[in-house]
Coordinates of C-alpha atoms and ligand atoms in Angstrom, one line a residue:
E8 CA -21.9 -77.4 -11.2
F9 CA -25.5 -77.7 -9.9
L10 CA -26.9 -76.5 -13.2
L11 CA -24.6 -78.8 -15.3
N12 CA -25.8 -81.7 -13.3
K13 CA -29.4 -80.7 -14.3
N14 CA -28.3 -80.8 -17.9
Y15 CA -28.3 -77.1 -18.5
S16 CA -26.0 -75.5 -21.0
V17 CA -24.2 -72.9 -18.9
I18 CA -22.7 -69.6 -20.1
G19 CA -20.6 -68.0 -17.4
T20 CA -19.5 -64.4 -17.8
S21 CA -16.7 -62.3 -16.3
R22 CA -15.1 -58.9 -16.9
K23 CA -11.7 -60.5 -17.0
I24 CA -11.0 -64.0 -18.2
N25 CA -7.7 -65.6 -17.3
D26 CA -6.5 -68.9 -15.9
K27 CA -6.0 -67.5 -12.4
K28 CA -9.6 -66.4 -12.3
K29 CA -10.8 -69.9 -13.1
W30 CA -9.4 -71.6 -10.0
R31 CA -12.9 -72.3 -8.6
L32 CA -14.1 -73.8 -11.9
K33 CA -10.9 -75.9 -12.1
K34 CA -11.4 -77.1 -8.5
L35 CA -14.9 -78.3 -9.4
N36 CA -13.5 -79.7 -12.7
I37 CA -16.1 -77.8 -14.8
H38 CA -13.9 -75.3 -16.5
K39 CA -14.2 -77.1 -19.8
K40 CA -17.9 -77.8 -19.4
I41 CA -19.2 -74.2 -19.5
I42 CA -19.0 -71.5 -22.1
I43 CA -17.1 -68.5 -20.7
K44 CA -17.8 -65.1 -22.2
K45 CA -16.3 -61.7 -21.5
L46 CA -18.9 -59.4 -20.2
D47 CA -18.9 -56.3 -18.1
I48 CA -22.5 -55.8 -16.7
C49 CA -21.8 -52.0 -16.5
K50 CA -21.8 -52.0 -20.4
I51 CA -25.3 -52.5 -21.7
E52 CA -24.1 -53.1 -25.2
E53 CA -22.2 -56.2 -24.0
I54 CA -25.3 -57.5 -22.3
K55 CA -27.4 -57.0 -25.4
K56 CA -24.8 -58.9 -27.5
I57 CA -24.9 -61.9 -25.3
L58 CA -28.7 -62.0 -25.2
K59 CA -28.8 -61.7 -28.9
R60 CA -26.2 -64.4 -29.5
Y61 CA -27.6 -67.1 -27.2
K62 CA -31.1 -68.4 -26.5
I63 CA -31.2 -67.8 -22.8
N64 CA -33.9 -69.1 -20.5
E65 CA -32.6 -68.1 -17.0
I66 CA -30.1 -65.5 -15.8
Y67 CA -28.5 -65.8 -12.4
N68 CA -26.9 -62.5 -11.6
L69 CA -24.2 -63.2 -9.0
A70 CA -21.9 -60.5 -10.5
A71 CA -21.0 -57.8 -7.9
Q72 CA -18.4 -55.9 -6.1
S73 CA -19.1 -58.2 -3.1
Y74 CA -16.7 -56.8 -0.4
V75 CA -18.6 -54.8 2.1
S76 CA -15.5 -53.2 3.5
K77 CA -14.1 -52.3 0.1
S78 CA -17.3 -50.5 -0.8
F79 CA -16.5 -47.8 1.7
Y80 CA -13.4 -47.0 -0.4
T81 CA -15.0 -47.6 -3.8
P82 CA -18.6 -46.5 -3.6
L83 CA -18.9 -45.4 -7.2
Q84 CA -17.5 -48.7 -8.6
T85 CA -19.7 -50.6 -6.2
A86 CA -22.9 -48.7 -7.2
N87 CA -22.1 -49.0 -10.9
A88 CA -21.8 -52.8 -10.8
N89 CA -24.2 -53.7 -8.0
A90 CA -27.0 -51.2 -8.7
L91 CA -26.8 -49.9 -12.3
G92 CA -25.5 -53.2 -13.6
V93 CA -28.7 -54.9 -12.5
I94 CA -31.0 -52.4 -14.0
K95 CA -29.1 -52.8 -17.3
I96 CA -29.6 -56.5 -17.3
L97 CA -33.3 -56.0 -16.5
E98 CA -33.7 -53.5 -19.3
C99 CA -32.1 -55.9 -21.8
I100 CA -34.5 -58.7 -20.7
R101 CA -37.5 -56.4 -20.9
I102 CA -36.7 -55.1 -24.4
Q103 CA -35.1 -58.1 -26.0
N104 CA -36.8 -61.2 -24.4
P105 CA -39.2 -60.7 -21.5
K106 CA -39.5 -64.5 -21.2
I107 CA -36.1 -64.8 -19.6
K108 CA -36.3 -65.5 -15.9
F109 CA -34.0 -63.4 -13.7
Y110 CA -32.4 -64.1 -10.3
Q111 CA -30.8 -61.3 -8.4
A112 CA -28.3 -62.1 -5.6
S113 CA -29.7 -60.0 -2.9
S114 CA -28.0 -59.8 0.5
S115 CA -28.7 -59.8 4.2
E116 CA -26.7 -56.6 4.3
I117 CA -29.8 -54.8 3.1
F118 CA -31.4 -55.2 6.5
G119 CA -28.6 -53.3 8.2
N120 CA -28.9 -52.7 11.9
T121 CA -32.7 -52.9 12.3
E122 CA -34.4 -52.3 15.6
N123 CA -36.6 -55.3 15.1
K124 CA -34.3 -58.3 15.1
K125 CA -36.6 -60.2 12.8
K126 CA -34.9 -60.2 9.3
D127 CA -37.5 -61.5 6.9
E128 CA -38.8 -60.6 3.5
S129 CA -41.2 -58.0 4.8
A130 CA -38.7 -56.3 7.3
N131 CA -37.8 -52.6 7.0
F132 CA -34.5 -52.3 5.3
N133 CA -31.8 -50.0 6.8
P134 CA -28.6 -50.6 4.8
Q135 CA -25.4 -49.2 6.3
S136 CA -22.7 -49.4 3.6
P137 CA -22.4 -48.4 0.0
Y138 CA -22.4 -52.1 -0.7
A139 CA -25.7 -52.6 1.1
I140 CA -27.3 -49.5 -0.4
S141 CA -26.4 -50.6 -3.9
K142 CA -27.8 -54.1 -3.2
L143 CA -31.0 -52.6 -1.9
F144 CA -31.4 -50.6 -5.1
A145 CA -30.9 -53.9 -7.0
H146 CA -33.4 -55.7 -4.7
N147 CA -36.1 -53.0 -5.2
I148 CA -35.6 -52.6 -8.9
T149 CA -35.9 -56.4 -9.4
N150 CA -39.1 -56.2 -7.5
S151 CA -40.3 -53.3 -9.6
Y152 CA -39.6 -55.0 -12.9
R153 CA -41.6 -57.9 -11.6
N154 CA -44.5 -55.6 -10.7
Y155 CA -44.4 -53.1 -13.6
Y156 CA -43.4 -55.3 -16.5
N157 CA -44.5 -58.7 -15.3
L158 CA -41.1 -60.2 -15.6
F159 CA -40.2 -63.4 -13.8
A160 CA -37.6 -61.5 -11.6
V161 CA -36.8 -62.7 -8.1
S162 CA -34.3 -61.8 -5.3
G163 CA -32.8 -64.3 -3.0
I164 CA -31.9 -62.5 0.2
L165 CA -28.9 -64.7 1.1
F166 CA -27.2 -64.5 4.5
N167 CA -23.5 -65.3 4.6
H168 CA -22.8 -68.4 2.6
D169 CA -19.3 -69.9 2.7
S170 CA -17.4 -72.9 1.4
P171 CA -13.9 -73.9 0.5
L172 CA -14.4 -71.7 -2.7
R173 CA -14.4 -68.5 -0.6
S174 CA -11.6 -66.1 -1.1
S175 CA -9.3 -65.3 1.9
D176 CA -10.4 -61.7 1.9
F177 CA -13.6 -62.8 3.8
V178 CA -13.2 -63.5 7.5
T179 CA -14.0 -67.2 7.5
K180 CA -11.4 -68.2 5.0
K181 CA -8.9 -65.7 6.4
I182 CA -9.1 -67.3 9.8
I183 CA -8.9 -70.9 8.5
V184 CA -6.0 -70.2 6.1
G185 CA -4.3 -68.1 8.8
L186 CA -4.5 -70.8 11.5
I187 CA -3.3 -73.5 9.2
K188 CA -0.4 -71.4 8.1
I189 CA 0.5 -70.7 11.8
M190 CA 0.4 -74.5 12.5
K191 CA 2.7 -75.1 9.5
K192 CA 5.0 -72.3 10.8
K193 CA 4.4 -70.2 7.6
K194 CA 2.8 -67.3 9.5
K195 CA 3.0 -65.9 13.0
T196 CA -0.2 -63.9 13.6
I197 CA -3.6 -63.2 12.1
E198 CA -4.9 -59.6 12.4
L199 CA -8.6 -59.1 12.6
G200 CA -11.2 -56.3 13.0
N201 CA -14.4 -56.6 15.0
I202 CA -14.6 -60.1 16.4
N203 CA -17.8 -59.5 18.3
A204 CA -20.0 -59.0 15.2
K205 CA -22.5 -61.9 14.7
R206 CA -23.2 -63.6 11.4
D207 CA -25.6 -66.2 10.1
W208 CA -23.2 -68.5 8.3
G209 CA -24.5 -71.3 6.0
Y210 CA -23.0 -73.6 3.5
A211 CA -23.0 -72.1 0.0
K212 CA -23.4 -75.5 -1.7
E213 CA -26.7 -76.1 0.2
F214 CA -28.1 -72.6 -0.8
I215 CA -27.7 -73.2 -4.5
P216 CA -30.5 -75.7 -5.0
K217 CA -32.9 -73.3 -3.3
I218 CA -32.0 -70.5 -5.6
W219 CA -32.8 -72.8 -8.5
K220 CA -36.1 -73.8 -6.8
M221 CA -37.0 -70.1 -6.5
M222 CA -36.6 -69.9 -10.3
Q223 CA -38.9 -72.9 -11.0
R224 CA -41.9 -71.7 -9.0
K225 CA -45.1 -70.8 -10.8
K226 CA -45.3 -67.4 -9.1
P227 CA -42.1 -65.3 -8.7
S228 CA -41.3 -64.2 -5.2
D229 CA -38.4 -63.2 -3.0
F230 CA -37.0 -65.5 -0.3
V231 CA -34.6 -65.3 2.6
I232 CA -32.0 -68.1 2.6
A233 CA -30.2 -68.5 5.9
T234 CA -29.6 -71.0 8.7
G235 CA -31.6 -69.1 11.3
K236 CA -28.7 -69.3 13.8
T237 CA -26.1 -66.7 14.6
H238 CA -22.5 -66.8 15.9
S239 CA -19.8 -64.2 16.5
I240 CA -16.5 -64.1 14.7
R241 CA -15.0 -65.1 18.1
D242 CA -17.2 -68.2 18.2
F243 CA -16.0 -69.0 14.7
I244 CA -12.4 -68.8 15.9
N245 CA -13.0 -70.9 18.9
I246 CA -14.6 -73.6 16.8
A247 CA -11.8 -73.6 14.3
T248 CA -9.0 -73.8 16.9
S249 CA -10.8 -76.6 18.6
I250 CA -11.2 -78.6 15.4
L251 CA -7.5 -78.0 14.7
K252 CA -6.7 -79.0 18.3
I253 CA -4.8 -75.8 19.1
S254 CA -5.2 -75.1 22.8
T255 CA -5.8 -71.3 23.2
K256 CA -6.8 -68.6 25.7
W257 CA -8.2 -65.1 25.1
V258 CA -6.5 -62.3 27.1
G259 CA -7.0 -58.6 27.3
T260 CA -10.0 -56.5 26.3
G261 CA -11.1 -54.3 23.4
V262 CA -8.5 -53.6 20.8
N263 CA -5.9 -55.1 23.1
E264 CA -7.6 -58.5 23.1
K265 CA -5.4 -61.4 21.9
L266 CA -5.6 -65.1 21.3
I267 CA -2.7 -66.9 22.8
N268 CA -1.4 -70.4 21.9
K269 CA -1.2 -72.1 25.3
K270 CA 1.6 -74.4 24.1
N271 CA 4.1 -71.8 23.3
Q272 CA 2.5 -68.5 24.6
E273 CA 2.7 -67.0 21.1
V274 CA 0.0 -64.6 20.0
I275 CA -2.1 -66.2 17.2
I276 CA -4.7 -63.5 16.8
R277 CA -4.5 -59.8 17.5
I278 CA -7.0 -57.0 16.9
N279 CA -6.1 -54.2 14.4
K280 CA -8.4 -51.2 14.7
N281 CA -7.7 -50.3 11.0
L282 CA -9.7 -53.4 10.1
F283 CA -12.8 -52.1 11.8
R284 CA -15.5 -50.9 9.4
P285 CA -16.8 -47.3 9.6
V286 CA -20.2 -48.9 10.3
E287 CA -20.7 -52.5 11.4
I288 CA -23.7 -54.8 11.2
I289 CA -23.5 -56.1 14.7
Y290 CA -26.1 -58.8 14.6
S291 CA -27.3 -60.9 11.6
K292 CA -29.7 -63.8 11.8
G293 CA -32.2 -64.7 9.1
S294 CA -35.9 -65.5 9.6
I295 CA -36.7 -68.5 7.4
N296 CA -40.4 -69.0 7.9
K297 CA -41.4 -68.1 4.3
S298 CA -38.6 -70.2 2.7
S299 CA -39.2 -73.2 4.9
K300 CA -42.9 -73.1 4.0
Y301 CA -42.8 -72.5 0.2
I302 CA -39.4 -73.8 -1.0
R303 CA -38.9 -76.3 1.9
W304 CA -35.7 -74.7 3.0
Q305 CA -34.0 -76.0 6.1
A306 CA -30.3 -75.7 6.5
K307 CA -28.5 -79.0 7.3
T308 CA -25.0 -77.7 7.6
M309 CA -24.6 -75.6 10.7
L310 CA -21.5 -73.6 11.7
K311 CA -19.4 -76.4 13.2
K312 CA -19.8 -78.7 10.2
L313 CA -19.1 -75.8 7.8
V314 CA -15.9 -74.9 9.6
K315 CA -14.9 -78.6 9.5
I316 CA -15.6 -78.8 5.7
M317 CA -13.5 -75.6 5.1
I318 CA -10.6 -76.8 7.3
E319 CA -10.5 -80.3 5.8
D320 CA -10.3 -78.8 2.3
E321 CA -7.6 -76.3 3.2
L322 CA -5.5 -79.0 4.9
K323 CA -5.8 -81.0 1.6
N324 CA -4.3 -78.0 -0.2
Y325 CA -1.3 -78.1 2.1
N326 CA -0.8 -81.9 2.0
Ligands
GDR19 P1 -19.7 -59.9 5.3 O1 -18.4 -60.9 5.2 O2 -19.2 -58.5 5.3 O3 -20.6 -60.3 6.3 O4 -20.3 -60.0 3.8 P2 -17.0 -60.8 5.8 O5 -16.5 -62.2 5.9 O6 -16.1 -59.8 5.0 O7 -17.2 -60.1 7.3 C1 -17.9 -60.8 8.3 C2 -17.6 -60.1 9.6 O8 -16.3 -60.3 10.0 C3 -15.8 -59.1 10.5 N1 -14.3 -59.1 10.4 C4 -13.6 -59.2 9.3 N2 -14.0 -59.3 8.0 C5 -13.0 -59.4 7.1 N3 -13.4 -59.6 5.8 N4 -11.7 -59.3 7.4 C6 -11.2 -59.2 8.7 O9 -10.0 -59.1 8.9 C7 -12.3 -59.1 9.7 N5 -12.2 -58.9 11.0 C8 -13.5 -58.9 11.5 C9 -16.5 -58.0 9.6 O10 -16.4 -56.8 10.2 C10 -17.9 -58.6 9.6 O11 -18.6 -58.3 10.7 C11 -20.5 -61.3 3.2 C12 -20.2 -61.1 1.7 O12 -20.2 -62.4 1.0 C13 -21.2 -60.2 1.1 O13 -21.0 -60.1 -0.3 C14 -22.6 -60.8 1.3 O14 -23.6 -59.9 0.8 C15 -22.9 -60.9 2.8 O15 -21.8 -61.8 3.4 C16 -24.2 -61.6 3.1

């Protein structure tokens, strides 16, 4: 949507193309404005073909197995797409057209649980999941292609970025959809894993222009994009219930903790220990000094506003 507004011709690619998969494009009403091509980034021949067929100036690689929790069960598939897929694209660029600029969707997960809480572009990375390890490979190889082969190849180290377009497998949307279903009497309880983990949540729509800005700089460089604030999942729940005007109280501790609806004493949220990850990133907060200096990044939408945007959109779906 952002690129179309800038008069780009956009080619979107996906392994599977079907109507169900286009719900986000349809929601934005751009499904007829972009060229959609079938492409599996694990297959280098398919990448070559696309690069040969179209005159491409910029590639934004957002393709990935993007579920951290799933990566513990599908490490090979995760590494194939997230790590090897990236080097395959870079190789095609290097060989076929080194003028193509390349953006890699890097992730705050690469920091892992660092001793030093400062998570900036020069921090020591300590990834904790197959997802994070694969993303660190992609991050480093992008950096290397920039250094070895002089490609314009950059990584945006994005912290959590959410919006109404999020899938309900991620905790933000899962909570919002769950609470609204409970209000509409279509669901009884939401089950969650670790609600004490902290995340730096920003608004995806606001992050996009900065990704583009990174690609328009004279000198390629990596940037952290984050809000610089952190909140727990519990904080997120409390904000959401307050916006939805559900009066609640937390009772119990640890895995026995529950969120109760004060009006009818029903349990709205309970903890399911099967939803805990084998390793959890406990604390996530981005340091945005470099991005505020060089790409004038400053988040405008902080958590409360983001939750409100997501709730208002979800309520519209119901009405
Ligand atoms: P994350 O997002 O792993 O940070 O990765 P997610 O929303 O999945 O988890 C955030 C935190 O919530 C805790 N949690 C739960 N998470 C999910 N999905 N489901 C639950 O039921 C649940 N209960 C508690 C998690 O343990 C975690 O602490 C997102 C993705 O978009 C990545 O692709 C991206 O790289 C990073 O953000 C930056």
